[in-house]
Short mmCIF file of C-alpha atoms and ligand atoms in Angstrom, two decimals:
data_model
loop_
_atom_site.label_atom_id
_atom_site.label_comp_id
_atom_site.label_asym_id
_atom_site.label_seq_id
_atom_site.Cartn_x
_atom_site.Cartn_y
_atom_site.Cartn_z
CA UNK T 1 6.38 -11.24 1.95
CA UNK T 2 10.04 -11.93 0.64
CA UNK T 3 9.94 -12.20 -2.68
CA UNK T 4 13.41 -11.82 -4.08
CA UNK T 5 16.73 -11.17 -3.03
CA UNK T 6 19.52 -8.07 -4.00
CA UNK T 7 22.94 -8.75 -4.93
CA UNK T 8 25.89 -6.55 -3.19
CA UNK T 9 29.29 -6.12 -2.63
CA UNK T 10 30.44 -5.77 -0.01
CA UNK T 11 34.19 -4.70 1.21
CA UNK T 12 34.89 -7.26 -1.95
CA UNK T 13 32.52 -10.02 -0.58
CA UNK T 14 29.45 -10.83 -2.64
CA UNK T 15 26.65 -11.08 -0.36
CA UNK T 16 22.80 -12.29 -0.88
CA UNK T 17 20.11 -9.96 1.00
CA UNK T 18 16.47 -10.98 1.00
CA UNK T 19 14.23 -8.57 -0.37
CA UNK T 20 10.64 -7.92 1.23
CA UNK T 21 7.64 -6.57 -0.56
CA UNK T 22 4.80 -4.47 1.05
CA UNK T 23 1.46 -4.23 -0.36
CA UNK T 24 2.14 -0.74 -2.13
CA UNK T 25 5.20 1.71 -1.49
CA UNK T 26 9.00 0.47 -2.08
CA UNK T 27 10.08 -3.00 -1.48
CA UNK T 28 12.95 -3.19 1.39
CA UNK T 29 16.58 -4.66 1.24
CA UNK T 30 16.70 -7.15 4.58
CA UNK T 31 20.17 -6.27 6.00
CA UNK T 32 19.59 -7.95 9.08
CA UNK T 33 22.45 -10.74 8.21
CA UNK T 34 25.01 -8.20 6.86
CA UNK T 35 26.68 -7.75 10.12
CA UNK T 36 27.35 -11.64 10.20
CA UNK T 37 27.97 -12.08 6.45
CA UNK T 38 30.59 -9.06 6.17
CA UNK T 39 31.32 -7.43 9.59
CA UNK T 40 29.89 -4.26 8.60
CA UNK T 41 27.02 -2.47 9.12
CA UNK T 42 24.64 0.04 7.32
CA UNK T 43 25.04 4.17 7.91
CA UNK T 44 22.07 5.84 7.01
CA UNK T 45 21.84 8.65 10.07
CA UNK T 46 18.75 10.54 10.37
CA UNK T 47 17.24 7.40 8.61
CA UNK T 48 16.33 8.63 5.07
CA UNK T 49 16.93 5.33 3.40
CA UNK T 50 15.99 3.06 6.64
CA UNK T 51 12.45 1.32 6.90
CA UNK T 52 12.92 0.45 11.14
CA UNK T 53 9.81 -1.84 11.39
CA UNK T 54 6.88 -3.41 9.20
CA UNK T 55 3.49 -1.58 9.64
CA UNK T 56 -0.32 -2.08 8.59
CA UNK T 57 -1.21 1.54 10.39
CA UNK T 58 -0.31 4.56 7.63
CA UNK T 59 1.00 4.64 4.48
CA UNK T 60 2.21 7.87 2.40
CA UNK T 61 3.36 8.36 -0.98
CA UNK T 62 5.18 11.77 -0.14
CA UNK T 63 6.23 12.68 -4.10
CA UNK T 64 2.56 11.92 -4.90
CA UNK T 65 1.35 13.90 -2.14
CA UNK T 66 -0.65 10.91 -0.70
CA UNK T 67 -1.51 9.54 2.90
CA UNK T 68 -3.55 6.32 3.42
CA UNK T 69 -4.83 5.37 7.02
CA UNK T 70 -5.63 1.28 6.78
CA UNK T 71 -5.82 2.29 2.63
CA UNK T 72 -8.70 5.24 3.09
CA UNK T 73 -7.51 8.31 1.86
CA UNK T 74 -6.97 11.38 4.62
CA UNK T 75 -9.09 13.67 2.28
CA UNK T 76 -12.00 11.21 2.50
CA UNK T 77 -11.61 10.47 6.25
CA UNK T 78 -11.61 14.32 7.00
CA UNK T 79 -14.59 15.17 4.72
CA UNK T 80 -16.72 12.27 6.08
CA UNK T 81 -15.73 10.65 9.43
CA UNK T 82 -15.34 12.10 13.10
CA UNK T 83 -11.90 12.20 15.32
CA UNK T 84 -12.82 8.96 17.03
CA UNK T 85 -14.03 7.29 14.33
CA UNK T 86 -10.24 7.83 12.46
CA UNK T 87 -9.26 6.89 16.08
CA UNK T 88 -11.13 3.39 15.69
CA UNK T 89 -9.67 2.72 12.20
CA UNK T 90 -6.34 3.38 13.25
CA UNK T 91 -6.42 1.04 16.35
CA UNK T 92 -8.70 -1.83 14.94
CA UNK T 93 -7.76 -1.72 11.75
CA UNK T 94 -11.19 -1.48 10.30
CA UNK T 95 -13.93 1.69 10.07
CA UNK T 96 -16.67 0.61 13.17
CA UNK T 97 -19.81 -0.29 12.60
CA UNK T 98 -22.67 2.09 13.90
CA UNK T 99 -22.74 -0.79 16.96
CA UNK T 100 -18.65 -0.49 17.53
CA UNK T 101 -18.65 3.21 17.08
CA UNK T 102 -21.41 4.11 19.88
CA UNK T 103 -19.59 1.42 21.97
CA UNK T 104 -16.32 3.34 21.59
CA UNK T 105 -17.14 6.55 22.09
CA UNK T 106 -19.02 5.51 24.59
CA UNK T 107 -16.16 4.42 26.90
CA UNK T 108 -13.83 7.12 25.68
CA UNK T 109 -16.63 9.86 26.86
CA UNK T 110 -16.45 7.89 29.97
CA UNK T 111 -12.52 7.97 31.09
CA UNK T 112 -12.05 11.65 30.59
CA UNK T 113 -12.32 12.44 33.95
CA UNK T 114 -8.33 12.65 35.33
CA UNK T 115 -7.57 11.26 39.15
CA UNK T 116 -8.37 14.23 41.76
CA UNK T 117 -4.97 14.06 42.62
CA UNK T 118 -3.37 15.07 39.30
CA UNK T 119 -4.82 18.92 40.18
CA UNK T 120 -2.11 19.12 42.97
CA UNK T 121 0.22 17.48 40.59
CA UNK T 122 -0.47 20.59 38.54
CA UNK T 123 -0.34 23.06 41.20
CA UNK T 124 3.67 22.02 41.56
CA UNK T 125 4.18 24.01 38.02
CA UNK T 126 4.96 27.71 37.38
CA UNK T 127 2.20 29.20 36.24
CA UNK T 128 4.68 30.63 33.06
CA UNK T 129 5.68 26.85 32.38
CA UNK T 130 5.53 26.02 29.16
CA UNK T 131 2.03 23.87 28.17
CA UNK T 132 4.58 21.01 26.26
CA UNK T 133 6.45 20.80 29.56
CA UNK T 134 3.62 20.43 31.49
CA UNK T 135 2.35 17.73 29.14
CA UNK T 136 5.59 15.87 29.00
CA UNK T 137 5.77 15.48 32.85
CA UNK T 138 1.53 15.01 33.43
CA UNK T 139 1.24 12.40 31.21
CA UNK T 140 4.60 10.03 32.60
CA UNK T 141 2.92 10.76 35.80
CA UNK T 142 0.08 9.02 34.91
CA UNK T 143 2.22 5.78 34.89
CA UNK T 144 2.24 6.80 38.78
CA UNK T 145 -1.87 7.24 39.14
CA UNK T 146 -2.64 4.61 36.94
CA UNK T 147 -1.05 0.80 38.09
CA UNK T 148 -3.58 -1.09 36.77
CA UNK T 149 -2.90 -0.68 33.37
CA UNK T 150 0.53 -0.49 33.07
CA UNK T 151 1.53 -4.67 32.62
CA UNK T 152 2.17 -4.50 29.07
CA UNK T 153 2.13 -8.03 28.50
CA UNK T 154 -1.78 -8.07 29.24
CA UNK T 155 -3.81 -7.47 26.35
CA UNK T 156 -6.40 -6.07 28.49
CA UNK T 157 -3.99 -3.76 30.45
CA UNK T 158 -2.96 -2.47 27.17
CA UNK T 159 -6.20 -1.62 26.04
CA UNK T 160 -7.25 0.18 28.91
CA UNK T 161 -4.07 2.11 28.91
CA UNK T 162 -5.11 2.94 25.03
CA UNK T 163 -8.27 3.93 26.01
CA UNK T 164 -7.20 6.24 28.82
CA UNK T 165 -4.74 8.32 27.18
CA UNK T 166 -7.25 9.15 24.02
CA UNK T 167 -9.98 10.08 26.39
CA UNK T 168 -7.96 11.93 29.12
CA UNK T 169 -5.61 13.96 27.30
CA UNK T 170 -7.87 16.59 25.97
CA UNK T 171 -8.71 17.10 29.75
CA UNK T 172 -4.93 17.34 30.30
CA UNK T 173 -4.29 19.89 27.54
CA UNK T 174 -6.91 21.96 28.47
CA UNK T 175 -5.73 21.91 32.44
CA UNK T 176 -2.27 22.78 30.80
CA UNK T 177 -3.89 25.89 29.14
CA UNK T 178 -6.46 26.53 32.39
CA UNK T 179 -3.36 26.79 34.16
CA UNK T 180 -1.09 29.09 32.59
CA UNK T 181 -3.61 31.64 32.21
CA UNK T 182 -4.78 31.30 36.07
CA UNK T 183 -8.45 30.08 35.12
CA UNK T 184 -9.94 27.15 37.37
CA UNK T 185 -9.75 23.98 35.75
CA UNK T 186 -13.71 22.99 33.84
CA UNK T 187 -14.39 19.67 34.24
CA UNK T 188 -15.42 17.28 31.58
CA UNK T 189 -18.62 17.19 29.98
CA UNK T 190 -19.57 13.25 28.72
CA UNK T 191 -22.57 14.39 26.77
CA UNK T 192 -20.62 16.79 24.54
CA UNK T 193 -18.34 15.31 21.50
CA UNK T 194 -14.72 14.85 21.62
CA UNK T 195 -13.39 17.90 20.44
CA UNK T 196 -16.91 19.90 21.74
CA UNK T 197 -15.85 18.87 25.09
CA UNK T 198 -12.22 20.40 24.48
CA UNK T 199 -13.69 23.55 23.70
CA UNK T 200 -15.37 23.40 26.54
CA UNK T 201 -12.42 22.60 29.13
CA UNK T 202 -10.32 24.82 27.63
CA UNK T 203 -13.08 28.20 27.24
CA UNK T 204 -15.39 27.97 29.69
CA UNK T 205 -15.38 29.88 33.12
CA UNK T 206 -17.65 28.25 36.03
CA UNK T 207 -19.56 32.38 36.10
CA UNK T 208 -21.05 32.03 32.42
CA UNK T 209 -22.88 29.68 30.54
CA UNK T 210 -20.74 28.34 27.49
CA UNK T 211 -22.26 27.73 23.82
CA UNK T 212 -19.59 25.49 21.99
CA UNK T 213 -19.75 26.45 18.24
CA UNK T 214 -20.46 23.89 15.84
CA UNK T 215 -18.68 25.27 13.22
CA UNK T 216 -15.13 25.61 15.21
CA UNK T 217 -15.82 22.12 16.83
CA UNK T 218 -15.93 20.25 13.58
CA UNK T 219 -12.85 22.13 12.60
CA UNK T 220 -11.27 21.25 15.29
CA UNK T 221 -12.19 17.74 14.86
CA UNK T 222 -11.15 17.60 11.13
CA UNK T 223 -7.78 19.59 12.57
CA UNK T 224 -7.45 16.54 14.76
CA UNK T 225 -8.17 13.91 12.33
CA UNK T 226 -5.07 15.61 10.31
CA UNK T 227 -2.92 15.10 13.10
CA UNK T 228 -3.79 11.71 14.13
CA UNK T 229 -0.89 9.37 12.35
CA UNK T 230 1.68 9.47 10.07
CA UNK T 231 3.43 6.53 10.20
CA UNK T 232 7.42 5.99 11.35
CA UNK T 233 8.19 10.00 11.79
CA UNK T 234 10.48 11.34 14.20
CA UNK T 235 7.79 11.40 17.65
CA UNK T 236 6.31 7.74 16.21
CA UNK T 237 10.00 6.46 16.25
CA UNK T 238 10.78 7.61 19.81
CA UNK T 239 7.94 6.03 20.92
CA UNK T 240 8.53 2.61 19.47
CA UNK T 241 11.80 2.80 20.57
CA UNK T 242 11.25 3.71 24.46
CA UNK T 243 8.53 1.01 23.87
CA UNK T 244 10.67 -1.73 23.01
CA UNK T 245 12.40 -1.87 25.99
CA UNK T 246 9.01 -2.65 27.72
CA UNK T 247 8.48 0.49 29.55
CA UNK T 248 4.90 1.26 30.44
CA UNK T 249 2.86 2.94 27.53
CA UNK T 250 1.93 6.65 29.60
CA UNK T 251 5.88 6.68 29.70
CA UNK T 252 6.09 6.22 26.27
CA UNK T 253 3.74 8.40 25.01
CA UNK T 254 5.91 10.98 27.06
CA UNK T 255 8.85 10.43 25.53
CA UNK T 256 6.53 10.93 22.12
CA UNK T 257 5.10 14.12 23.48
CA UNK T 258 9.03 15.48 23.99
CA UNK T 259 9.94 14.65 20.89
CA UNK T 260 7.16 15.93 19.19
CA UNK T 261 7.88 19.70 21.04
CA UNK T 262 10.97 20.33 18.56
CA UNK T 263 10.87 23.30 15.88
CA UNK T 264 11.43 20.72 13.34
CA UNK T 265 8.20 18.46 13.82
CA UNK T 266 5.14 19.08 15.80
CA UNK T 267 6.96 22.69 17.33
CA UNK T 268 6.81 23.81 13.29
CA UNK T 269 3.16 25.03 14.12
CA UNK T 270 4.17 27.48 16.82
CA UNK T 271 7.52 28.39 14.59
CA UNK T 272 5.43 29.03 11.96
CA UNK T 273 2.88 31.50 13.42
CA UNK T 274 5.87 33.28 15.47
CA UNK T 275 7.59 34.03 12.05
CA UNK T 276 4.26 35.13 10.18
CA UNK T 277 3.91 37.65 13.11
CA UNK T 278 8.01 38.36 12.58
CA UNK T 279 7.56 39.10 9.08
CA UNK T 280 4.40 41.07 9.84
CA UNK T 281 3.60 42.61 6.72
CA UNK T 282 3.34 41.60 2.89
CA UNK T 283 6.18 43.87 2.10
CA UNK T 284 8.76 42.22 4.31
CA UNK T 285 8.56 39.11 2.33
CA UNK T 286 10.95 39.19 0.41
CA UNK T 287 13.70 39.72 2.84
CA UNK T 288 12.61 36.74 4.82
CA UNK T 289 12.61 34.84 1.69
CA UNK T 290 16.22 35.74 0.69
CA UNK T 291 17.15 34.96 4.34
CA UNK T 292 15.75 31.58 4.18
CA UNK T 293 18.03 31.17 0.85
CA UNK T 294 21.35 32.21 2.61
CA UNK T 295 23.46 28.95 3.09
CA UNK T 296 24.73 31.42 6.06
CA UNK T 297 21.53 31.74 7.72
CA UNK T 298 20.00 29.73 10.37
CA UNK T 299 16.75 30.49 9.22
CA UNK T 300 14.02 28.82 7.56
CA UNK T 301 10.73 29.31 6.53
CA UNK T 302 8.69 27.34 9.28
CA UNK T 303 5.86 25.22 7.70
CA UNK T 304 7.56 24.67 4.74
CA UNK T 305 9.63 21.29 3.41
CA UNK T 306 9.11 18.16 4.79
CA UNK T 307 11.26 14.72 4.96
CA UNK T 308 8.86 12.42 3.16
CA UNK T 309 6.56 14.93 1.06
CA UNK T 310 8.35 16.48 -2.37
CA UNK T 311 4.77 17.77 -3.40
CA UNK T 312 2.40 19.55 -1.69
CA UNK T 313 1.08 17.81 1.96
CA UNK T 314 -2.53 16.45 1.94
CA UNK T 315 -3.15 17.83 4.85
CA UNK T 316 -2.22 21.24 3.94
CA UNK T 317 -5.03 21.63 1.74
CA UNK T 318 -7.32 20.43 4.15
CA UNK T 319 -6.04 22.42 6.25
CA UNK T 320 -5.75 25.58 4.50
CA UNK T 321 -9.90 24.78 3.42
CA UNK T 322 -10.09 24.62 7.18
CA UNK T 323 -8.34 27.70 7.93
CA UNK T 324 -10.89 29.76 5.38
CA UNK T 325 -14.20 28.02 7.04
CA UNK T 326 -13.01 29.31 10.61
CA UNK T 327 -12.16 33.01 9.38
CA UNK T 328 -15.61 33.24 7.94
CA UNK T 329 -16.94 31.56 10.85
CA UNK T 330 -15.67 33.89 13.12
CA UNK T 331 -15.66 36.98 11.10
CA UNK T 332 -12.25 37.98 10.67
CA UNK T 333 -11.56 39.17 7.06
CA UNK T 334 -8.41 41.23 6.95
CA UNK T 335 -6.15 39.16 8.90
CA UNK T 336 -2.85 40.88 8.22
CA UNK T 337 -1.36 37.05 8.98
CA UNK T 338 -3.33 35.44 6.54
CA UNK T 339 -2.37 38.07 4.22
CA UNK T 340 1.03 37.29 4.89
CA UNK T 341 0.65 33.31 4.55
CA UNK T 342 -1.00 33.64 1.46
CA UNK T 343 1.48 36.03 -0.34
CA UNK T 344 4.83 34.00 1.19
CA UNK T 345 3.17 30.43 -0.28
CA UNK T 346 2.93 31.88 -3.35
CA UNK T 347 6.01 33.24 -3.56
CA UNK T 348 7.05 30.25 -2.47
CA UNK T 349 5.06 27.87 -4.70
CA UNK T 350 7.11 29.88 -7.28
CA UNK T 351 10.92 30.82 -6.20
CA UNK T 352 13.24 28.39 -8.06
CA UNK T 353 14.86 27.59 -4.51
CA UNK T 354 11.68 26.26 -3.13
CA UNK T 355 10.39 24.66 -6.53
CA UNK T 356 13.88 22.65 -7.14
CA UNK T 357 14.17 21.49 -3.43
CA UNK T 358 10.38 20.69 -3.91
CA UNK T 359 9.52 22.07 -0.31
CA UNK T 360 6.08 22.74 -0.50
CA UNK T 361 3.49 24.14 2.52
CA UNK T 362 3.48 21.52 5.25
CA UNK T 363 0.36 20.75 7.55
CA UNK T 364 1.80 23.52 10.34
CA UNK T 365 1.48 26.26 7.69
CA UNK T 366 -2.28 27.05 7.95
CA UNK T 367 -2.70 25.15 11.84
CA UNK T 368 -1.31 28.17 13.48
CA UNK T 369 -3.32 30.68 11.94
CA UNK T 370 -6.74 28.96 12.54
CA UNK T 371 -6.09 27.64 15.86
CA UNK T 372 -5.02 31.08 17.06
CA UNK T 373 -8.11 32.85 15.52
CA UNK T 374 -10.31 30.13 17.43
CA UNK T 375 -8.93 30.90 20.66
CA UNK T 376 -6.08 29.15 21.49
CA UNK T 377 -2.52 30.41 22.60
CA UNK T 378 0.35 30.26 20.72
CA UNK T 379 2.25 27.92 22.80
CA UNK T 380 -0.96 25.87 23.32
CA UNK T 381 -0.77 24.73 19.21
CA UNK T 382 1.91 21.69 19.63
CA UNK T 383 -0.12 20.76 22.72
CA UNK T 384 -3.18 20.04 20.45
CA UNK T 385 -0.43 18.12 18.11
CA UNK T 386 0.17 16.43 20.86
CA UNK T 387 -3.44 15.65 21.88
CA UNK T 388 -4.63 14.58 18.62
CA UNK T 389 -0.99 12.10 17.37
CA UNK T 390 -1.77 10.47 20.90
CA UNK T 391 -3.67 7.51 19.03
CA UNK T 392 -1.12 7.42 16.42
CA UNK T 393 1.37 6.64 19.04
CA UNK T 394 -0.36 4.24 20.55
CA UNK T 395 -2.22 2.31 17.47
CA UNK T 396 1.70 1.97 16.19
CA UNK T 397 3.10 1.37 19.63
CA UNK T 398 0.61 -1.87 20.28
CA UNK T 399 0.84 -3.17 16.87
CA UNK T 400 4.83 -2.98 17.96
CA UNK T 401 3.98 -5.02 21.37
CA UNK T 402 2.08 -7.10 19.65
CA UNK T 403 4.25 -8.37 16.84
CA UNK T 404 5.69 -12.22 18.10
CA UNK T 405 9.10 -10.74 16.00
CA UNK T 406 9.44 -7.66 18.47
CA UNK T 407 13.00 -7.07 19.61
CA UNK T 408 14.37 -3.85 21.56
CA UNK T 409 15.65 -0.94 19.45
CA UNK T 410 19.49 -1.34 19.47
CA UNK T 411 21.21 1.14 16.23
CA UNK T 412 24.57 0.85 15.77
CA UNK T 413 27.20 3.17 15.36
CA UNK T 414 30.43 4.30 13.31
CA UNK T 415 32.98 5.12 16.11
CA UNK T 416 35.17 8.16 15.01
CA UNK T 417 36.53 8.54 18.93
CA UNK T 418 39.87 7.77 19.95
CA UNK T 419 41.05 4.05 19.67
CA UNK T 420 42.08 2.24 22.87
CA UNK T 421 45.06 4.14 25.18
CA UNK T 422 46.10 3.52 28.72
CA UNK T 423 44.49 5.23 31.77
CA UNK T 424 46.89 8.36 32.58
CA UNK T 425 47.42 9.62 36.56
CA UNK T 426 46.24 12.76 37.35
CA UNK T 427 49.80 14.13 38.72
CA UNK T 428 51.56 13.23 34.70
CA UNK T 429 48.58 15.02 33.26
CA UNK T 430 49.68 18.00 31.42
N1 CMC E 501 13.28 26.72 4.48
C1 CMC E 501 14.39 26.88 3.72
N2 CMC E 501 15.15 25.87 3.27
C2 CMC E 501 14.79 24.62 3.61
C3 CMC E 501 13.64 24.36 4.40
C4 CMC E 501 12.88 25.47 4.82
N3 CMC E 501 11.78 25.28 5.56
N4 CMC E 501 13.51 23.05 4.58
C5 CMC E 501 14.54 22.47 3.93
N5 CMC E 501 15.31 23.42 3.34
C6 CMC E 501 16.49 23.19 2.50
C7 CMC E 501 17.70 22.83 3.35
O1 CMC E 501 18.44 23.98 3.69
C8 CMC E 501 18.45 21.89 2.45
O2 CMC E 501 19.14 22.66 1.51
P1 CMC E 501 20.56 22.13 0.88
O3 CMC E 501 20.23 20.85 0.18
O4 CMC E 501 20.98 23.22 -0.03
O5 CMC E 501 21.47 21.92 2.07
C9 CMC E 501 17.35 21.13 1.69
O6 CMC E 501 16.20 22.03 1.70
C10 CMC E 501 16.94 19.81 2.34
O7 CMC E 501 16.66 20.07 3.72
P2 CMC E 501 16.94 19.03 4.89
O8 CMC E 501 17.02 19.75 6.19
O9 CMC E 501 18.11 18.16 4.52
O10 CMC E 501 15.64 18.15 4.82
P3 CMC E 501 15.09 17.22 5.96
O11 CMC E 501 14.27 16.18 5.27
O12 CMC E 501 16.19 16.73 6.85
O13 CMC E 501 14.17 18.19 6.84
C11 CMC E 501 12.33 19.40 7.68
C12 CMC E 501 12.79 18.25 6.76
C13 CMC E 501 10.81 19.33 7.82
C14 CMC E 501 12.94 19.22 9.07
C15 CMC E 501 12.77 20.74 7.05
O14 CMC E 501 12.16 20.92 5.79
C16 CMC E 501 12.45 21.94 7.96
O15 CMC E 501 13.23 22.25 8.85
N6 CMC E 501 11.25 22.62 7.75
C17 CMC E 501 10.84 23.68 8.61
C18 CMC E 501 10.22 23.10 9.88
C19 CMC E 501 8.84 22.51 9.64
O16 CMC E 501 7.99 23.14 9.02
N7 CMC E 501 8.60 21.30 10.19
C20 CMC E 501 7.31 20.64 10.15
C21 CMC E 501 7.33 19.34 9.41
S1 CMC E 501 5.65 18.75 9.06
C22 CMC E 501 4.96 18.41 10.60
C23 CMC E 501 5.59 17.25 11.28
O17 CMC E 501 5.62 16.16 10.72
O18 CMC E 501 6.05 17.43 12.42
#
């Protein structure tokens, strides 16, 4: 892996750092001696020159516009494979054979079921509760219904665990969205595909039959293949971090869930709808666009920019290809929204603010529009996020268990505070 070494100086010290080569992408400067060598470390908040582990999982390019999962191409992935087959690749490492792939999805279809109990667990939530909360609390409880997979030093255990969150979180979302619209909760159905059976927990009602459409369940599944990785962002961090303490893997995949909630990652999707609806009509554009400009405003155009990408996001396109195929699907031409999204990105795609920051569309730009016109609540859209980045999470939080290196997370600090001073007794306070 090392192949060189880089030369700096250091607070006038000359120091030697090993450099480490990956198989494509930037090579990385090795500054784990630099403490020892010159009693000072790296600063490099927010982490935007800061590789924090070594992966195999997902690799992106992000000013070519490109994302790999184990080297296939996202594009190729979503034209040609199903959710669980991406799922597959990105714990394995390799695309199943037809033998591996009915074997998996196989025992995913058969863990979806959730323990009886969790439905009074449920029952202790407002009914106005937020679906992310919800999620965020239902799935560290499963740590509490689910002991026999949480000894993350057995391989087994840990697979098991995998395999449980993948399969039972759709029926988790969907009892999130059951919930807070006062429907009972629909059970799952094992001879119905992954995202099929979704649409079925989260639509049905126990007086009518239920057709799932195959058009909207194959978007759905390419909408989840979109989501399902992408490699060391802010909800994948968290996760490896709470991880590398050794707490159990549902609790981890909590903490992921929270962080994923936030306006600036996975909450973008709900942002981003809200402020289509906000800007209502083509005409308004260009106010929202000048406010997004203004140093002196908080806003920002939700779905747009992103940390890694400085060209347009590969899954935007998909997802905007997506977005069309449902519309027609469902038969909803004049969607004053879509309108809307289509005129901002290409004002957008064109303002010299946008074009010299290069903030192009991001995946939560088109996601809101389709997932709303198939059915689903606004505050449901991070939820499905959620659902779908699970086996991201968990692909990059074994491969962190199982690497013989594997420390706990420990960053350091600059301390600006004040420097040591004596204790002072409350009566000479002033
Ligand atoms: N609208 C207007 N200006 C923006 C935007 C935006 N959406 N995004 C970035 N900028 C400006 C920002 O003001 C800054 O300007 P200046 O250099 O003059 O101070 C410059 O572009 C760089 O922005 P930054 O905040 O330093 O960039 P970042 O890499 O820290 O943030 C981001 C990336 C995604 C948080 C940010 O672009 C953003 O807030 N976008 C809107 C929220 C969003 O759509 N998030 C979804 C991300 S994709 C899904 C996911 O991975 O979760």
């Amino acid at each position: 892996m090392s192949s060189s070494s880089g030369n700096l100086k250091v607070g006038g010290k000359d120091v030697e750092l090993p450099v480490k080569d990956g198989t494509i992408g930037p090579s990385v400067v090795d500054i784990g001696k630099l403490y020892g060598q010159t009693g000072m470390f790296t600063y490099d908040p927010g982490f935007t020159s800061t590789a924090a582990c070594e992966s195999k999982i997902t690799y992106i390019d992000g000013d070519e516009g490109i994302l790999l999962h184990r080297g296939y191409p996202i594009e190729q992935l979503a034209e040609h494979g199903d959710f669980l087959e991406t799922c597959y690749l990105l714990l394995f490492g390799e695309l199943p054979t037809p033998t591996q792939k009915a074997d998996f999805d196989h025992r995913i279809t058969r863990h979806t079921m959730v323990h009886e109990q969790m439905m009074r667990f449920f029952q202790g939530f407002r009914r106005d509760a937020h679906p992310m909360a919800v999620m965020v609390a239902s799935v560290g409880a499963l740590s509490a219904f689910y002991h026999d997979s949480t000894d993350i030093s057995d391989p087994h255990q840990r697979m098991v665990a995998s395999m449980r969150m993948i399969a039972k979180m759709p029926t988790i979302a969907a009892m999130a969205h059951k919930y807070s619209v006062g429907q009972p909760f629909v059970y799952p159905k094992n001879d119905l595909d992954y995202a099929s059976n979704f649409l079925h927990m989260c639509f049905s009602v126990p007086c009518e039959e239920y057709k799932v459409n195959p058009v909207l369940s194959r978007a759905l599944d390419r909408i989840f293949i979109l989501h399902a990785d992408h490699e060391q962002n802010a909800s994948t961090s968290t996760v490896r971090l709470a991880g590398s303490s050794g707490a159990n893997p549902f609790a981890c995949i909590a903490a992921g869930i929270a962080c994923l909630w936030g306006p600036a990652h996975g909450g973008a999707n709900e942002a981003a709808l809200q402020m289509l609806q906000e800007i209502g009509s083509v005409d308004n554009i260009p106010k929202y666009i000048a406010k997004a400009k203004d140093k002196n405003d908080p806003f920002r155009l939700m779905g747009f920019g992103h940390r890694v990408y400085k060209n347009y996001d590969p899954r935007a396109k998909i997802m905007q290809k997506t977005c069309h195929e449902v519309l027609k699907e469902l038969g909803i031409k004049d969607d004053p929204l879509l309108d809307v999204a289509v005129e901002l990105e290409r004002i957008a795609l064109s303002d010299p603010y946008f074009v010299e920051k290069k903030l192009y569309p991001n995946i939560d730009f088109y996601s809101g529009i389709t997932l709303k016109a198939m059915g689903f609540s606004t505050d449901m859209f991070t939820v499905l996020f959620a659902l779908a980045r699970t086996v991201g999470w968990i692909a990059q939080w074994k491969e962190m268990i199982e690497d013989p290196g594997q420390r706990i997370g420990r960053p350091r600090q600059l301390y600006t505070g004040s420097p040591k001073r004596d204790y002072i007794a409350m009566a000479q306070r002033k």
